[in-house]
PDB file of C-alpha atoms in Angstrom:
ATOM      1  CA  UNK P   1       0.000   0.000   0.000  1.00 29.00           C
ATOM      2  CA  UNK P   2       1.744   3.514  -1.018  1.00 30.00           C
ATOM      3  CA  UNK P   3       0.635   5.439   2.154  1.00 30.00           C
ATOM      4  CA  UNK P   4       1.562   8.649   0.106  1.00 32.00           C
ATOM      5  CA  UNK P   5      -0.670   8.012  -2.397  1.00 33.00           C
ATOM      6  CA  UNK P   6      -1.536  11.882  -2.892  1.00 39.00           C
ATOM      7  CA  UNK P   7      -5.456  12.789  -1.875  1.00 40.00           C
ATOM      8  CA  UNK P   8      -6.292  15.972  -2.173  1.00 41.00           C
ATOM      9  CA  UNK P   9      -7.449  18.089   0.270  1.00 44.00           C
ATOM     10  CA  UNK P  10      -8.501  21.068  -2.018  1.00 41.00           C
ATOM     11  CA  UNK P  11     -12.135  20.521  -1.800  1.00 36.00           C
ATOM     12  CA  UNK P  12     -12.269  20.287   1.561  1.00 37.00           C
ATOM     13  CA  UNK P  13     -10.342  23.517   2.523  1.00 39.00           C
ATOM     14  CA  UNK P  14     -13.041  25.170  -0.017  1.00 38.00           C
ATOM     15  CA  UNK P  15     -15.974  23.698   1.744  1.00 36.00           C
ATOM     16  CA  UNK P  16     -14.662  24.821   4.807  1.00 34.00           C
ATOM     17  CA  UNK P  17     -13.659  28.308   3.294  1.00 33.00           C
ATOM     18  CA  UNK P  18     -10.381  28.561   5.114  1.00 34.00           C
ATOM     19  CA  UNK P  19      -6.908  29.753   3.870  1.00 34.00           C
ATOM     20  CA  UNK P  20      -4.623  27.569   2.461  1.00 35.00           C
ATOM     21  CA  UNK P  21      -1.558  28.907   4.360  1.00 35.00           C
ATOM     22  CA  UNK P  22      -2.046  29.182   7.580  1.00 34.00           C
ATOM     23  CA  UNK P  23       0.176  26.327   9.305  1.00 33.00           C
ATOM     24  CA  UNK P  24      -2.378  25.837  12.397  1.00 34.00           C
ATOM     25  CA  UNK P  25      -5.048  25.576   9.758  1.00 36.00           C
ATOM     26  CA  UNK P  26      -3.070  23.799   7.980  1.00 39.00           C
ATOM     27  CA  UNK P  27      -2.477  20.578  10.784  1.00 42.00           C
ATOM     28  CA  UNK P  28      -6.274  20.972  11.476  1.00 39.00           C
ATOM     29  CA  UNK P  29      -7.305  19.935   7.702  1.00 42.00           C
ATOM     30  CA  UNK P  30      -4.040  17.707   8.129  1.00 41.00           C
ATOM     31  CA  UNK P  31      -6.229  15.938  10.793  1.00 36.00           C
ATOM     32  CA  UNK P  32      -9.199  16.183   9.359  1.00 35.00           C
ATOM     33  CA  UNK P  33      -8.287  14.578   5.807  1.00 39.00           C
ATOM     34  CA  UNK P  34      -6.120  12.211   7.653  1.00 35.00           C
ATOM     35  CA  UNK P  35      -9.522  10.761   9.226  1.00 30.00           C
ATOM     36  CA  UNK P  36     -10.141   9.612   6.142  1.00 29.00           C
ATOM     37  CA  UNK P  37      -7.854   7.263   5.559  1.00 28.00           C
ATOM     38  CA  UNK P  38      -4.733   7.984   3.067  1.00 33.00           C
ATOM     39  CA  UNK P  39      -4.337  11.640   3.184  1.00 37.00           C
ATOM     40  CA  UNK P  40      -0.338  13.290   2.991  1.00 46.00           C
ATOM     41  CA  UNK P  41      -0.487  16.100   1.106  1.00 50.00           C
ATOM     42  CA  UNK P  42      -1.431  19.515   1.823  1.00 54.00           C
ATOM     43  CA  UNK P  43      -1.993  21.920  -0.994  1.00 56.00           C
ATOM     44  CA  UNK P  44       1.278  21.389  -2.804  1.00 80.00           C
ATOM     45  CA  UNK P  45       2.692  20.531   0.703  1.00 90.00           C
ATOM     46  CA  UNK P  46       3.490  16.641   0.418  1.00 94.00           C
ATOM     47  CA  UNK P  47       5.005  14.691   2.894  1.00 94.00           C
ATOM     48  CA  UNK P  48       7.617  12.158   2.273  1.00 95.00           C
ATOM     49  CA  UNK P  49       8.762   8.884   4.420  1.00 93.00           C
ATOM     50  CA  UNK P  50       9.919   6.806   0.790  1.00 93.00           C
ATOM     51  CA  UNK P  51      10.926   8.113  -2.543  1.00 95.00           C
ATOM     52  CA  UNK P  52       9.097  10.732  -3.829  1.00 95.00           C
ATOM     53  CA  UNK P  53       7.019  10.017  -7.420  1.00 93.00           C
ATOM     54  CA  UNK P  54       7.895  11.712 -10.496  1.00 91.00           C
ATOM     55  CA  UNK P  55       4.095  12.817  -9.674  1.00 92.00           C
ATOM     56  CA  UNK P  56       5.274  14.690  -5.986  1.00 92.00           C
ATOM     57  CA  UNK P  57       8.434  15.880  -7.188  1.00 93.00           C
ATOM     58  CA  UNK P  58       6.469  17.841 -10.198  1.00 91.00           C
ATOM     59  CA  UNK P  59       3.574  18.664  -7.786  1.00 91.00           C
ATOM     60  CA  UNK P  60       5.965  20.308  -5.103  1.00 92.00           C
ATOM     61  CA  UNK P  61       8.120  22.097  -7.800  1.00 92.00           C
ATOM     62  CA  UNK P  62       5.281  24.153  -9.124  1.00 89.00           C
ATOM     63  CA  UNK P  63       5.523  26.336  -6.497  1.00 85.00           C
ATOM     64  CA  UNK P  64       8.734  28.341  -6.818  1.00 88.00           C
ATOM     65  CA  UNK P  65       9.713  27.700 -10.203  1.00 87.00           C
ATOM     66  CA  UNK P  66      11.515  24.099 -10.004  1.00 91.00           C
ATOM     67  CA  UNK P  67      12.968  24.839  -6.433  1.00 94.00           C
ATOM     68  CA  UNK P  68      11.317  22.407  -3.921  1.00 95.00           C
ATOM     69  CA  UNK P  69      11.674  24.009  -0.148  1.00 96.00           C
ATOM     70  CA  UNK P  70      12.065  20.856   2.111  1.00 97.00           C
ATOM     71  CA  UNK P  71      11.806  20.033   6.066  1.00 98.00           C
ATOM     72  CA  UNK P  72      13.765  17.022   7.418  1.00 98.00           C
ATOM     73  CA  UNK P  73      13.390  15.161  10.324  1.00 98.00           C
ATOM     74  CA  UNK P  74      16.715  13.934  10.989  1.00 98.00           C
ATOM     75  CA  UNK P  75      15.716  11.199  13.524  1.00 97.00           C
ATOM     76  CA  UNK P  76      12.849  10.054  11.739  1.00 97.00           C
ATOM     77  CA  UNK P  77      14.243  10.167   8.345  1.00 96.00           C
ATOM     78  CA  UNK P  78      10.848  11.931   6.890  1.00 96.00           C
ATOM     79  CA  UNK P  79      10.351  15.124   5.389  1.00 97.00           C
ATOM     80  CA  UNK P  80       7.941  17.523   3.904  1.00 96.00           C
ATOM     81  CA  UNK P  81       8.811  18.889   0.293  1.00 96.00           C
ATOM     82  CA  UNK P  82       6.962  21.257  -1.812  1.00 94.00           C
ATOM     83  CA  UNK P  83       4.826  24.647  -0.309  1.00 91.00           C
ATOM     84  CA  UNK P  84       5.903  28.135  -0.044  1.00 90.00           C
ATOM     85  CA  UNK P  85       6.795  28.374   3.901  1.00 92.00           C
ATOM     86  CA  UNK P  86       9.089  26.340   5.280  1.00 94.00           C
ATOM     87  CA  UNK P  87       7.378  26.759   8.747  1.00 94.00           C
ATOM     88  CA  UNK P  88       4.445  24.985   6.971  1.00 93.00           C
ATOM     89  CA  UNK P  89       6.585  21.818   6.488  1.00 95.00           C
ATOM     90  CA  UNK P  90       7.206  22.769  10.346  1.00 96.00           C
ATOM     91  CA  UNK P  91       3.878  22.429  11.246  1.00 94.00           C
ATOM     92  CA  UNK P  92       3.132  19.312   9.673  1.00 94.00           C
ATOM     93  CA  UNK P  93       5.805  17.131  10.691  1.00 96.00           C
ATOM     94  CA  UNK P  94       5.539  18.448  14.364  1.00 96.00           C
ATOM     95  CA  UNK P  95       1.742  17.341  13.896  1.00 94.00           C
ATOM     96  CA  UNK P  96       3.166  13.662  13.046  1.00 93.00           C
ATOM     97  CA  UNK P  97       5.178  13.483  15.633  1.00 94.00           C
ATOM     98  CA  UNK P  98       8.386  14.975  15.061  1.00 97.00           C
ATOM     99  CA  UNK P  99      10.511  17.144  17.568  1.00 97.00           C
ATOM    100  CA  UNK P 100      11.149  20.430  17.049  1.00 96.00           C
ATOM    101  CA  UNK P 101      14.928  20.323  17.578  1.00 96.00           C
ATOM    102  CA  UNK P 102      14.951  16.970  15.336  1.00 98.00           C
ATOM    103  CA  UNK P 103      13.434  19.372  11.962  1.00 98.00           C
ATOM    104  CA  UNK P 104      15.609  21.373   9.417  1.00 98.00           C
ATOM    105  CA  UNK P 105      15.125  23.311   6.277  1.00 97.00           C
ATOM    106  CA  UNK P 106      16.527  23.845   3.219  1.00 97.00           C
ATOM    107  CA  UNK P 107      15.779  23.878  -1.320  1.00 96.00           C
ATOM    108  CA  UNK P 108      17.005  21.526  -3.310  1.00 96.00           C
ATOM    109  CA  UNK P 109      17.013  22.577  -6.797  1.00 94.00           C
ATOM    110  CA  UNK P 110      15.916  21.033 -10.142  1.00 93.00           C
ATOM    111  CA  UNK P 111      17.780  22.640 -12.447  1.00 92.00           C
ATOM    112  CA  UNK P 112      20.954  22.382 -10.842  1.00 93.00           C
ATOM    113  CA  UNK P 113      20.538  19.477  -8.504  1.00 93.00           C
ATOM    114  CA  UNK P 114      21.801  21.354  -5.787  1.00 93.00           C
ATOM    115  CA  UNK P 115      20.973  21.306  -2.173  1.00 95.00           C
ATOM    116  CA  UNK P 116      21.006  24.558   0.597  1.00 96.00           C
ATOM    117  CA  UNK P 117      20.510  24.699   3.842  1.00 96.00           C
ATOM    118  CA  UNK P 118      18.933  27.761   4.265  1.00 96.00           C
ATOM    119  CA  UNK P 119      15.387  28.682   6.083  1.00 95.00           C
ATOM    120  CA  UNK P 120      14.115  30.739   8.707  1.00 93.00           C
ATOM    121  CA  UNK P 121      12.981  27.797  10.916  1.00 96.00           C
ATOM    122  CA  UNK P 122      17.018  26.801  11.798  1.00 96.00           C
ATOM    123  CA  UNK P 123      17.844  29.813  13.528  1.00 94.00           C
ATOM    124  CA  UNK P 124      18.081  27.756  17.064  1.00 94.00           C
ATOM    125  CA  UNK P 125      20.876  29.528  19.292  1.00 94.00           C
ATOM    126  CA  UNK P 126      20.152  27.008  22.080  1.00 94.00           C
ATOM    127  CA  UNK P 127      21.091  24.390  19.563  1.00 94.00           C
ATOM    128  CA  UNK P 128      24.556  26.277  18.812  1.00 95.00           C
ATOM    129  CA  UNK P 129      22.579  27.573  15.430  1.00 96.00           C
ATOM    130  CA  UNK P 130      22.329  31.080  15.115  1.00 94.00           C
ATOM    131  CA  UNK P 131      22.489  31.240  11.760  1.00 94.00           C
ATOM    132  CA  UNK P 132      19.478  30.653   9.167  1.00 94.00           C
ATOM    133  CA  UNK P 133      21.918  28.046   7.664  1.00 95.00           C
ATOM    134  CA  UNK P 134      22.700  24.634   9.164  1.00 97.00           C
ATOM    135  CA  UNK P 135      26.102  25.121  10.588  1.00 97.00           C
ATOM    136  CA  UNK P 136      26.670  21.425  11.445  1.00 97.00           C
ATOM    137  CA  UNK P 137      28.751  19.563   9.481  1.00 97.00           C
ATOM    138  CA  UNK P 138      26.853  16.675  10.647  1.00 97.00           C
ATOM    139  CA  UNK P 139      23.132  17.659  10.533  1.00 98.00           C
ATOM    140  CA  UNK P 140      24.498  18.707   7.122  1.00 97.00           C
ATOM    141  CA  UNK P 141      25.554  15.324   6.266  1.00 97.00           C
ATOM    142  CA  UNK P 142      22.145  13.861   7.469  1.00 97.00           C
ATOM    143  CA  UNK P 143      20.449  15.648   5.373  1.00 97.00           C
ATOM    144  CA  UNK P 144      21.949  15.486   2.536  1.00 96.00           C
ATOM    145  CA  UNK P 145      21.412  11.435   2.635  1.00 96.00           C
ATOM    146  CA  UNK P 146      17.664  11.840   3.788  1.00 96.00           C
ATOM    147  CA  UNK P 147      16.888  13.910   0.688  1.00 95.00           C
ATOM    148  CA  UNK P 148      19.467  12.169  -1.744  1.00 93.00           C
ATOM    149  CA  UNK P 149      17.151   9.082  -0.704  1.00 94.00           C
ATOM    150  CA  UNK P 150      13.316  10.568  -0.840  1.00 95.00           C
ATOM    151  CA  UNK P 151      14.171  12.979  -3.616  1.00 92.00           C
ATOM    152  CA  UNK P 152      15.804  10.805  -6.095  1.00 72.00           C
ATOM    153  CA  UNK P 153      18.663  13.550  -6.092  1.00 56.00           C
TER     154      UNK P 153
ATOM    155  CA  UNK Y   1      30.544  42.459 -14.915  1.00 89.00           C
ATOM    156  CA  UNK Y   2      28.403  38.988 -16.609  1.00 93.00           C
ATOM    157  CA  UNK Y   3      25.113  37.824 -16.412  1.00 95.00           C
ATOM    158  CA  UNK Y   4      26.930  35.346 -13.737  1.00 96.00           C
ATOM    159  CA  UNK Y   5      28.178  38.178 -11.615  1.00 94.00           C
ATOM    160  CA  UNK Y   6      24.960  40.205 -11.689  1.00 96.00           C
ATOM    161  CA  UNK Y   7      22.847  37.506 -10.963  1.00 97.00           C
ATOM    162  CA  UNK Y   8      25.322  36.586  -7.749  1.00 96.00           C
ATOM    163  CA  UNK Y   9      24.773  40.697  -6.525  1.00 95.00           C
ATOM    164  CA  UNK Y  10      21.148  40.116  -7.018  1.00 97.00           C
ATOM    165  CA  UNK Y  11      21.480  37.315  -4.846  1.00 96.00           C
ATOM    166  CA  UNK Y  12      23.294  38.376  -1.871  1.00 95.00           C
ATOM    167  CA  UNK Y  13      21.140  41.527  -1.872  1.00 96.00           C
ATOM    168  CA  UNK Y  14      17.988  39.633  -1.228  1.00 97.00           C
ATOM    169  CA  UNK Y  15      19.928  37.457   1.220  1.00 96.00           C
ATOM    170  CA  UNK Y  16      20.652  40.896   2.740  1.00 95.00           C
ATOM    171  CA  UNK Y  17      16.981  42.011   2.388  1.00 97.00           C
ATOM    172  CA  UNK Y  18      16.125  38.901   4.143  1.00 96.00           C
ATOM    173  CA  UNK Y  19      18.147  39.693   7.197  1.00 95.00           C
ATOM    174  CA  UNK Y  20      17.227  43.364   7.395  1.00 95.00           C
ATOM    175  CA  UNK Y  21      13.471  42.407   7.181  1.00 96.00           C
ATOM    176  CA  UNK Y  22      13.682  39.908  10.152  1.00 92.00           C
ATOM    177  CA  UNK Y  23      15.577  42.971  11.917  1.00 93.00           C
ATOM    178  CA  UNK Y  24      13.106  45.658  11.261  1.00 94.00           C
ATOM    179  CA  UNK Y  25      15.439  47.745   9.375  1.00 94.00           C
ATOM    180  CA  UNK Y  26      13.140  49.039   6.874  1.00 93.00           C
ATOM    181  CA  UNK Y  27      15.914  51.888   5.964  1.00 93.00           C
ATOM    182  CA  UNK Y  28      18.530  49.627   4.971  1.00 94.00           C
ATOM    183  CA  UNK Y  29      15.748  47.718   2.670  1.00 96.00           C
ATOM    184  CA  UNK Y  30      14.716  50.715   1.008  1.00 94.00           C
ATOM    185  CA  UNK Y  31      18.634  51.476   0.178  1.00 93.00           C
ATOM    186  CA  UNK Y  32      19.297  47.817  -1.172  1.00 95.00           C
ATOM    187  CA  UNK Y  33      16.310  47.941  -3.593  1.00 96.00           C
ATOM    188  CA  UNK Y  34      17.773  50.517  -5.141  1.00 96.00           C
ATOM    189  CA  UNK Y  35      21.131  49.101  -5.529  1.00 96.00           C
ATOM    190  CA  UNK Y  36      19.073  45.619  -6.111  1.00 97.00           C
ATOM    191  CA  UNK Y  37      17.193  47.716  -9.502  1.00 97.00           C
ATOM    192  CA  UNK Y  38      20.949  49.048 -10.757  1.00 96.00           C
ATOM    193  CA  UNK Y  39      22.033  45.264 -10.622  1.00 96.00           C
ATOM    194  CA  UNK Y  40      18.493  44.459 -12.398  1.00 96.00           C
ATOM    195  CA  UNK Y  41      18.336  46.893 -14.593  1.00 95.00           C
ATOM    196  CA  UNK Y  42      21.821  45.925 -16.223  1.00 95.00           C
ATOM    197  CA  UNK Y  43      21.196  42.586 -16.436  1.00 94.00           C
ATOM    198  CA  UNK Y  44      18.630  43.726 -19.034  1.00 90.00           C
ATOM    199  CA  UNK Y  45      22.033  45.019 -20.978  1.00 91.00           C
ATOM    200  CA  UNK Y  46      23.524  41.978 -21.176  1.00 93.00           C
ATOM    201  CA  UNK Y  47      22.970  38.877 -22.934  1.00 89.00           C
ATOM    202  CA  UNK Y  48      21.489  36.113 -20.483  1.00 93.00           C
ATOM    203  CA  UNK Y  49      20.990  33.234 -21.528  1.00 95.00           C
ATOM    204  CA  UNK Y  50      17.853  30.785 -22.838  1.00 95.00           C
ATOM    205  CA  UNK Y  51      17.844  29.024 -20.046  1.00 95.00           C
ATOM    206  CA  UNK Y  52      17.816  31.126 -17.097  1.00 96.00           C
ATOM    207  CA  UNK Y  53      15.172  33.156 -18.755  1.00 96.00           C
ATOM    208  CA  UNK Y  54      12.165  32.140 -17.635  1.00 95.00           C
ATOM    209  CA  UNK Y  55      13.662  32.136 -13.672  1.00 96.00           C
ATOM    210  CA  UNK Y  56      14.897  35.975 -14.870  1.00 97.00           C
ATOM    211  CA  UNK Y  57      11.219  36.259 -15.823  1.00 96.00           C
ATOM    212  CA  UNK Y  58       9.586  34.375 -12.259  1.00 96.00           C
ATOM    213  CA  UNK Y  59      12.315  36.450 -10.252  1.00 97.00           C
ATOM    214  CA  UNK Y  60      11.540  39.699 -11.680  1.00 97.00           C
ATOM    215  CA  UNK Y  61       7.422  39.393 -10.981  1.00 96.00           C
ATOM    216  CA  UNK Y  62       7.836  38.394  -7.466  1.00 96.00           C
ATOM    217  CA  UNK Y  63      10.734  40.948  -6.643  1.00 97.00           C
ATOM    218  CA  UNK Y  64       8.450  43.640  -7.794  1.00 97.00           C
ATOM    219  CA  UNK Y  65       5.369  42.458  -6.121  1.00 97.00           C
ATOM    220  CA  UNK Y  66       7.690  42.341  -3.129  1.00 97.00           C
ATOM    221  CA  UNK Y  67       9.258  46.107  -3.402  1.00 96.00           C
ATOM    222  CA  UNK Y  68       5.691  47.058  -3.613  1.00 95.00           C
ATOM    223  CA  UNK Y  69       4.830  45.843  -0.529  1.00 95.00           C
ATOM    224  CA  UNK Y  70       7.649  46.107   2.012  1.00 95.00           C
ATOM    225  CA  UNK Y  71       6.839  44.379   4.844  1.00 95.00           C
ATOM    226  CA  UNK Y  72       9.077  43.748   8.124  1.00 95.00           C
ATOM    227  CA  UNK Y  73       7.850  40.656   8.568  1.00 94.00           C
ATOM    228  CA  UNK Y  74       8.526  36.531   8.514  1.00 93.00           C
ATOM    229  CA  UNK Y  75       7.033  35.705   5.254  1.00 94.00           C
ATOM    230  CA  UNK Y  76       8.507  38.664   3.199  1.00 96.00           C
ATOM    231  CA  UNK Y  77      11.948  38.006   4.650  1.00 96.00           C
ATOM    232  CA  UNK Y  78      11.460  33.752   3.487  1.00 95.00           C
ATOM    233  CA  UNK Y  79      10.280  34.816  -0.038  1.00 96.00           C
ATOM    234  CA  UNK Y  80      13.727  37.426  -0.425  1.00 97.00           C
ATOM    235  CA  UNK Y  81      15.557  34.154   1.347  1.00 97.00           C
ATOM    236  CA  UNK Y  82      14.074  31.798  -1.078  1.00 97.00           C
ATOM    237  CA  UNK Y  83      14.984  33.456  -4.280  1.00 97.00           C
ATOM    238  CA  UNK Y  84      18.550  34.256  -3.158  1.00 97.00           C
ATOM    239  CA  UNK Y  85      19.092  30.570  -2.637  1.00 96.00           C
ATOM    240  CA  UNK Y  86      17.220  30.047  -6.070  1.00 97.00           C
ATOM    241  CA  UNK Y  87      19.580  32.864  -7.974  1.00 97.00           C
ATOM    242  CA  UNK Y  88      22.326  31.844  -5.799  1.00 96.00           C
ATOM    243  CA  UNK Y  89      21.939  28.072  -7.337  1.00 96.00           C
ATOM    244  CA  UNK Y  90      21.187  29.437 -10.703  1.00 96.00           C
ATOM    245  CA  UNK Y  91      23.713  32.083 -11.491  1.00 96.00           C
ATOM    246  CA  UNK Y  92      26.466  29.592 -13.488  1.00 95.00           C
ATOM    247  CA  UNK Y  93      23.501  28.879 -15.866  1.00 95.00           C
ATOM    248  CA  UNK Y  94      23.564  32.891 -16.458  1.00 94.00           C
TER     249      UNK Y  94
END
C-alpha cells in the first residue's frame, strides 16, 4: 500500500472556506483529511517517508519555479517537500510526531541538482545555530542522505 | 561584470533584504532595492541566456510584487531568502 498516495485536500479547505496557508489551519485539515484514511499532502505541501514520485516531485516544484523548499526530520528520516513556507513543512511534521529540535530546512534545486541549507525555521541559538543556515557539518551530512534518498537527487 | 556576476549581486542583496526584514530595518531595505534595480536593470544590458530566462522572468514578478509591498515581517523576509538561494543556485547557468 503507497501510504503517500496523494489525496487531495482542495475541496475540503473550499468547503470549509479557510486559507490555504495558515500552518495551524493547515495541521487541522491535516487531521481532518487524515480521518479519512490515506491523506499526505497539503496543498502542494506533500510529505515524504519513501521516494518521492515523479508525480510529488512535479507537484511540489510548481511552487517556486523548479525549487522544492524541504523540512527534514533527521531522527525520523521523513520530510515535507513542496509549499511556499518552510514553517508549513514545520507544522506538519511536528503534527506527526516529530521534535522540534529533530526538523531542518533547506531547497534543493531542479535545475541544478543542488541542495542549501537555508530557512528561517534553523535559527536555534540554544542548539549552537544562530544562523538561518545549518552550521553542522553533521546535521548537514544527514540531510543530505535523507533527501538524496526521498528525492531521487 | 556577466550575467553570472549580476545575478550573484542580485542574490546576496535579497539574502541581505532577508536579514534586514527579520531585523526591522526598513531603511537599509529601502537602500538595497535601489542598488538591487541598478544590478536588475543591467542585467537587461547583457545577454542572459535561454535558459535562465524564464527564472529571470519568475524572479523579476515576485521581486516587484515584493518592493511594492515592504513588509518587516517573517514571510517577506522567506520569499527574499528563497529566491537568493534560487539565484544563488542558478547564477552559473547565467
Amino acid at each position: 500500500m503507497n501510504i503517500f498516495n496523494s489525496f487531495q485536500c482542495k475541496p475540503l479547505w473550499e468547503d470549509l472556506k479557510l486559507k490555504v496557508n495558515p500552518p495551524a489551519l493547515a495541521f487541522k485539515i491535516g487531521e481532518s483529511c487524515f480521518g479519512y484514511g490515506l491523506v499526505r499532502q497539503w496543498g502542494m505541501l506533500i510529505l515524504l517517508e519513501s521516494r518521492a514520485t515523479d508525480e510529488q516531485m512535479k507537484k511540489a516544484a510548481e511552487d517556486i519555479d523548479e525549487y522544492i523548499k524541504f523540512v527534514v526530520d533527521i531522527k525520523r528520516e521523513v520530510a515535507t517537500i513542496g509549499g511556499l513556507r518552510h514553517y508549513e513543512g514545520e507544522q506538519v511534521l511536528l503534527g506527526e510526531g516529530s521534535k522540534q529540535g529533530d526538523l531542518w530546512g533547506g531547497g534543493f534545486d531542479l535545475e541544478t541538482k543542488e541542495v542549501d541549507y537555508d530557512s528561517m525555521i534553523n535559527i536555534r541559538p540554544h542548539q549552537d545555530n544562530p544562523s538561518r543556515t545549518v552550521l553542522s557539518p553533521d546535521i548537514r551530512s544527514k540531510i543530505d542522505i535523507i533527501i538524496m534518498e526521498l528525492l531521487k537527487k | 561584470m556577466n550575467s553570472t556576476d549580476l545575478v550573484l549581486n542580485i542574490a546576496v542583496n535579497m539574502g541581505r533584504l532577508s536579514r534586514w526584514a527579520q531585523e526591522g530595518k526598513k531603511e537599509r531595505i529601502k537602500q538595497f532595492i535601489t542598488d538591487t534595480d541598478w544590478y536588475i536593470d543591467q542585467i537587461d544590458e547583457v545577454a542572459v541566456k535561454l535558459q535562465f530566462r524564464p527564472t529571470l522572468k519568475a524572479f523579476k514578478e515576485k521581486y516587484n510584487l515584493m518592493k511594492q509591498d515592504i513588509r518587516l515581517d517573517r514571510d517577506w523576509a522567506e520569499d527574499a531568502l528563497t529566491w537568493a538561494n534560487v539565484l544563488t543556485h542558478r547564477a552559473k547557468l547565467a
